[in-house]
XYZ file of C-alpha atoms in Angstrom:
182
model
C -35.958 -28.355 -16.849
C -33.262 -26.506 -15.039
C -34.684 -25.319 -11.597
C -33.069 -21.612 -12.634
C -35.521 -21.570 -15.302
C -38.427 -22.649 -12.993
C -37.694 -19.695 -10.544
C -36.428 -16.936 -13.127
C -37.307 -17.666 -16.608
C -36.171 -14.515 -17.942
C -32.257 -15.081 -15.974
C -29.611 -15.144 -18.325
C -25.712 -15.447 -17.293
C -24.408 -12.578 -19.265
C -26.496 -10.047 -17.386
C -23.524 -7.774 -15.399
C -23.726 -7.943 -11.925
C -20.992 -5.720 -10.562
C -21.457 -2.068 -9.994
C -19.789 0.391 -12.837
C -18.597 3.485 -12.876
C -16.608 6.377 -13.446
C -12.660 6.077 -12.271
C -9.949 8.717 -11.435
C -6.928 8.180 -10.607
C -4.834 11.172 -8.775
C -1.034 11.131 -8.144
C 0.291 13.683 -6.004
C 4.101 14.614 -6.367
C 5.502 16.166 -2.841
C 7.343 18.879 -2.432
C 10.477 18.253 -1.132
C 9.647 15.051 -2.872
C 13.069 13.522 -0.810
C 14.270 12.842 2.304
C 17.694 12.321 3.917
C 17.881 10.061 7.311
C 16.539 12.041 10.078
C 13.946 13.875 8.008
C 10.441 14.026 8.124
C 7.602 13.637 5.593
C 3.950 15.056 5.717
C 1.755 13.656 3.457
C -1.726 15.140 3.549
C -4.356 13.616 1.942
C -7.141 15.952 0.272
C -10.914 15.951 1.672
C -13.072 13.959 -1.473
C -15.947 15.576 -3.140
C -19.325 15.243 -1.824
C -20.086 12.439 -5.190
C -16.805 10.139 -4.825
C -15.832 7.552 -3.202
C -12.115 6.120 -1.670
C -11.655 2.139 -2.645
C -9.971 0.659 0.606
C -6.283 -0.355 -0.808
C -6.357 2.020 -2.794
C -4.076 4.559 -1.680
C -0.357 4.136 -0.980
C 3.116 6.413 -0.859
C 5.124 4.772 -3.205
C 8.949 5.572 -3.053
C 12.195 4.407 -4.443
C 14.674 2.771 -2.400
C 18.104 3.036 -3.397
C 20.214 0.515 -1.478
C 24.125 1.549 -1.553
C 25.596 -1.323 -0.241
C 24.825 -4.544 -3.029
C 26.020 -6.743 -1.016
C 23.264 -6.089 1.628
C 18.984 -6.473 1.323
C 16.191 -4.560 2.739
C 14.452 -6.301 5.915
C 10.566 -7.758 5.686
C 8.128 -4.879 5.856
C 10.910 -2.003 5.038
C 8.265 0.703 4.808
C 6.473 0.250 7.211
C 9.396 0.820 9.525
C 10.308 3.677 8.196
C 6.752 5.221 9.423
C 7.349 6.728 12.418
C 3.494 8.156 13.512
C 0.328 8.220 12.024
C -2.078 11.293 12.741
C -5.244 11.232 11.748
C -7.551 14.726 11.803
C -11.608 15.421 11.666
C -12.238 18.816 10.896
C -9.042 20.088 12.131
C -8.787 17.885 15.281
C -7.300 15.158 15.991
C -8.741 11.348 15.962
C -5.896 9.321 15.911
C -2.704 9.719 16.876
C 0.161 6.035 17.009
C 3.437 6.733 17.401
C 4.271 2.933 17.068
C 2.196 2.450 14.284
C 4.308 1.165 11.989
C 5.472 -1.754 14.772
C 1.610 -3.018 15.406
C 1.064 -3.566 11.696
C 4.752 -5.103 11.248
C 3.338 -7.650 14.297
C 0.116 -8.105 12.371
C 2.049 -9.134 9.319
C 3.871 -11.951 11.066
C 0.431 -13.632 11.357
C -0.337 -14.004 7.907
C -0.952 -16.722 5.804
C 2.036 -18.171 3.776
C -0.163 -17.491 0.681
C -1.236 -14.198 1.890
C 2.560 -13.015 2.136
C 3.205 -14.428 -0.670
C 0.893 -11.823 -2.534
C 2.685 -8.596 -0.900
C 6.178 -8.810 -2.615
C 5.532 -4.725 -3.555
C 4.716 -3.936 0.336
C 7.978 -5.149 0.997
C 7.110 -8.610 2.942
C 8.835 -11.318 0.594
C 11.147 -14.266 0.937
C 15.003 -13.228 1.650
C 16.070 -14.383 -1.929
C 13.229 -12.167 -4.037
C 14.259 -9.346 -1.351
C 18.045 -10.324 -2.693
C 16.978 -9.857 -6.102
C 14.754 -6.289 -5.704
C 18.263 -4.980 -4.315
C 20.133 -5.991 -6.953
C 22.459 -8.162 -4.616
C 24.942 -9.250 -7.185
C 25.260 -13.173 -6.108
C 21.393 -13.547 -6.592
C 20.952 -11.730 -9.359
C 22.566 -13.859 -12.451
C 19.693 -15.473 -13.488
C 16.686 -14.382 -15.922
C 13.731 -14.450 -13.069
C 15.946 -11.751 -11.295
C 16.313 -9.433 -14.241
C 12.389 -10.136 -14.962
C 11.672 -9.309 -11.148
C 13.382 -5.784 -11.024
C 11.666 -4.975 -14.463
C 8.512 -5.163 -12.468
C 9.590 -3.815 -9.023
C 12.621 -1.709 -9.935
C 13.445 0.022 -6.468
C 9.861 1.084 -5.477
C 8.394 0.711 -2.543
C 5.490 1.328 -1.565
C 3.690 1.954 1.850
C -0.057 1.572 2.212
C -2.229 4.877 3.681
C -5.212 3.646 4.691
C -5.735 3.617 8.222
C -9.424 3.353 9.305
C -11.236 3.417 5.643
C -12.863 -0.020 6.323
C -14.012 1.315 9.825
C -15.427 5.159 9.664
C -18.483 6.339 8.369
C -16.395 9.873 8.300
C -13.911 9.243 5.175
C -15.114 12.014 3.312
C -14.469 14.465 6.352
C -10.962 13.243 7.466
C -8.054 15.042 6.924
C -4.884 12.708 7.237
C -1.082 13.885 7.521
C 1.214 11.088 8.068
C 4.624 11.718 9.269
C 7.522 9.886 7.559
C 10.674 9.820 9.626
C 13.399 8.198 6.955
């Protein structure tokens, strides 16, 4: 006799054991939904209702990048260095406030796993060849696996917004506005 029998006769594998739910997804569009070099970008997140919850990861800006020069690739990490300062606000004052931000988490990155990188080709952290490739650089880009690669990727990029989730008991209350300075 199995000893999972012995303790729980009535356990059966196919029982679900995750939690379920209800999912929403919101995109906002900005407006000016652009910026030229020198600009700056708010983004504001909106307080949740009192019955949902934010999944860490789960929020991001995505952009496209439109590289002029093909004969030149983005660097590891591109959005995050565009982020100039991240604010964070709880009911209407503020929490947090890094101007170098962006150049703690770029120093964070360099610590992780080969594997771990490996898995964050859409935040920008890749090997200089795939980088190549999501520009469109026109010596790497003769192959299939390129053309399959910027079917996926095209030119987006996409920074993640989601400073202090995993850490405050207050996400429902926070108002965020990140700055963007492109």
């Amino acid at each position: 006799m199995d000893r999972t029998t012995e303790i729980m006769p009535n356990f059966r594998r196919m029982y679900r054991t995750e939690i379920t739910g209800s999912r929403t997804r919101h995109v906002l569009t900005f407006n000016p939904n652009s910026a030229k070099p020198g600009e700056e970008i708010y983004v504001n997140i909106p307080k949740l209702k009192g019955d949902s919850v934010l999944v860490p990861d789960s929020m991001a800006l995505v952009f496209d990048f439109k590289n002029s020069n093909t004969k030149s690739w983005f660097r590891n990490n591109l959005g995050k260095l565009l982020q100039k300062r991240l604010e964070i606000r709880l009911a209407g004052e503020k929490v947090y406030d890094n101007s170098g931000e962006s150049l703690l988490e770029v120093y964070r990155d360099l610590w992780l796993h080969r594997k771990q990188r490996d898995d964050m080709v859409e935040d920008g952290i890749a090997t200089e060849a795939t980088r190549k490739k999501i520009c469109k650089d026109d010596a790497a880009n003769d192959d299939a696996d390129a053309t399959a690669l910027f079917g996926v990727f095209g030119k987006k990029q996409r920074i993640r917004i989601n400073k202090s989730l995993k850490t405050t008991d207050f996400t429902p209350h926070i108002t965020w506005q990140t700055t963007y300075n492109m």
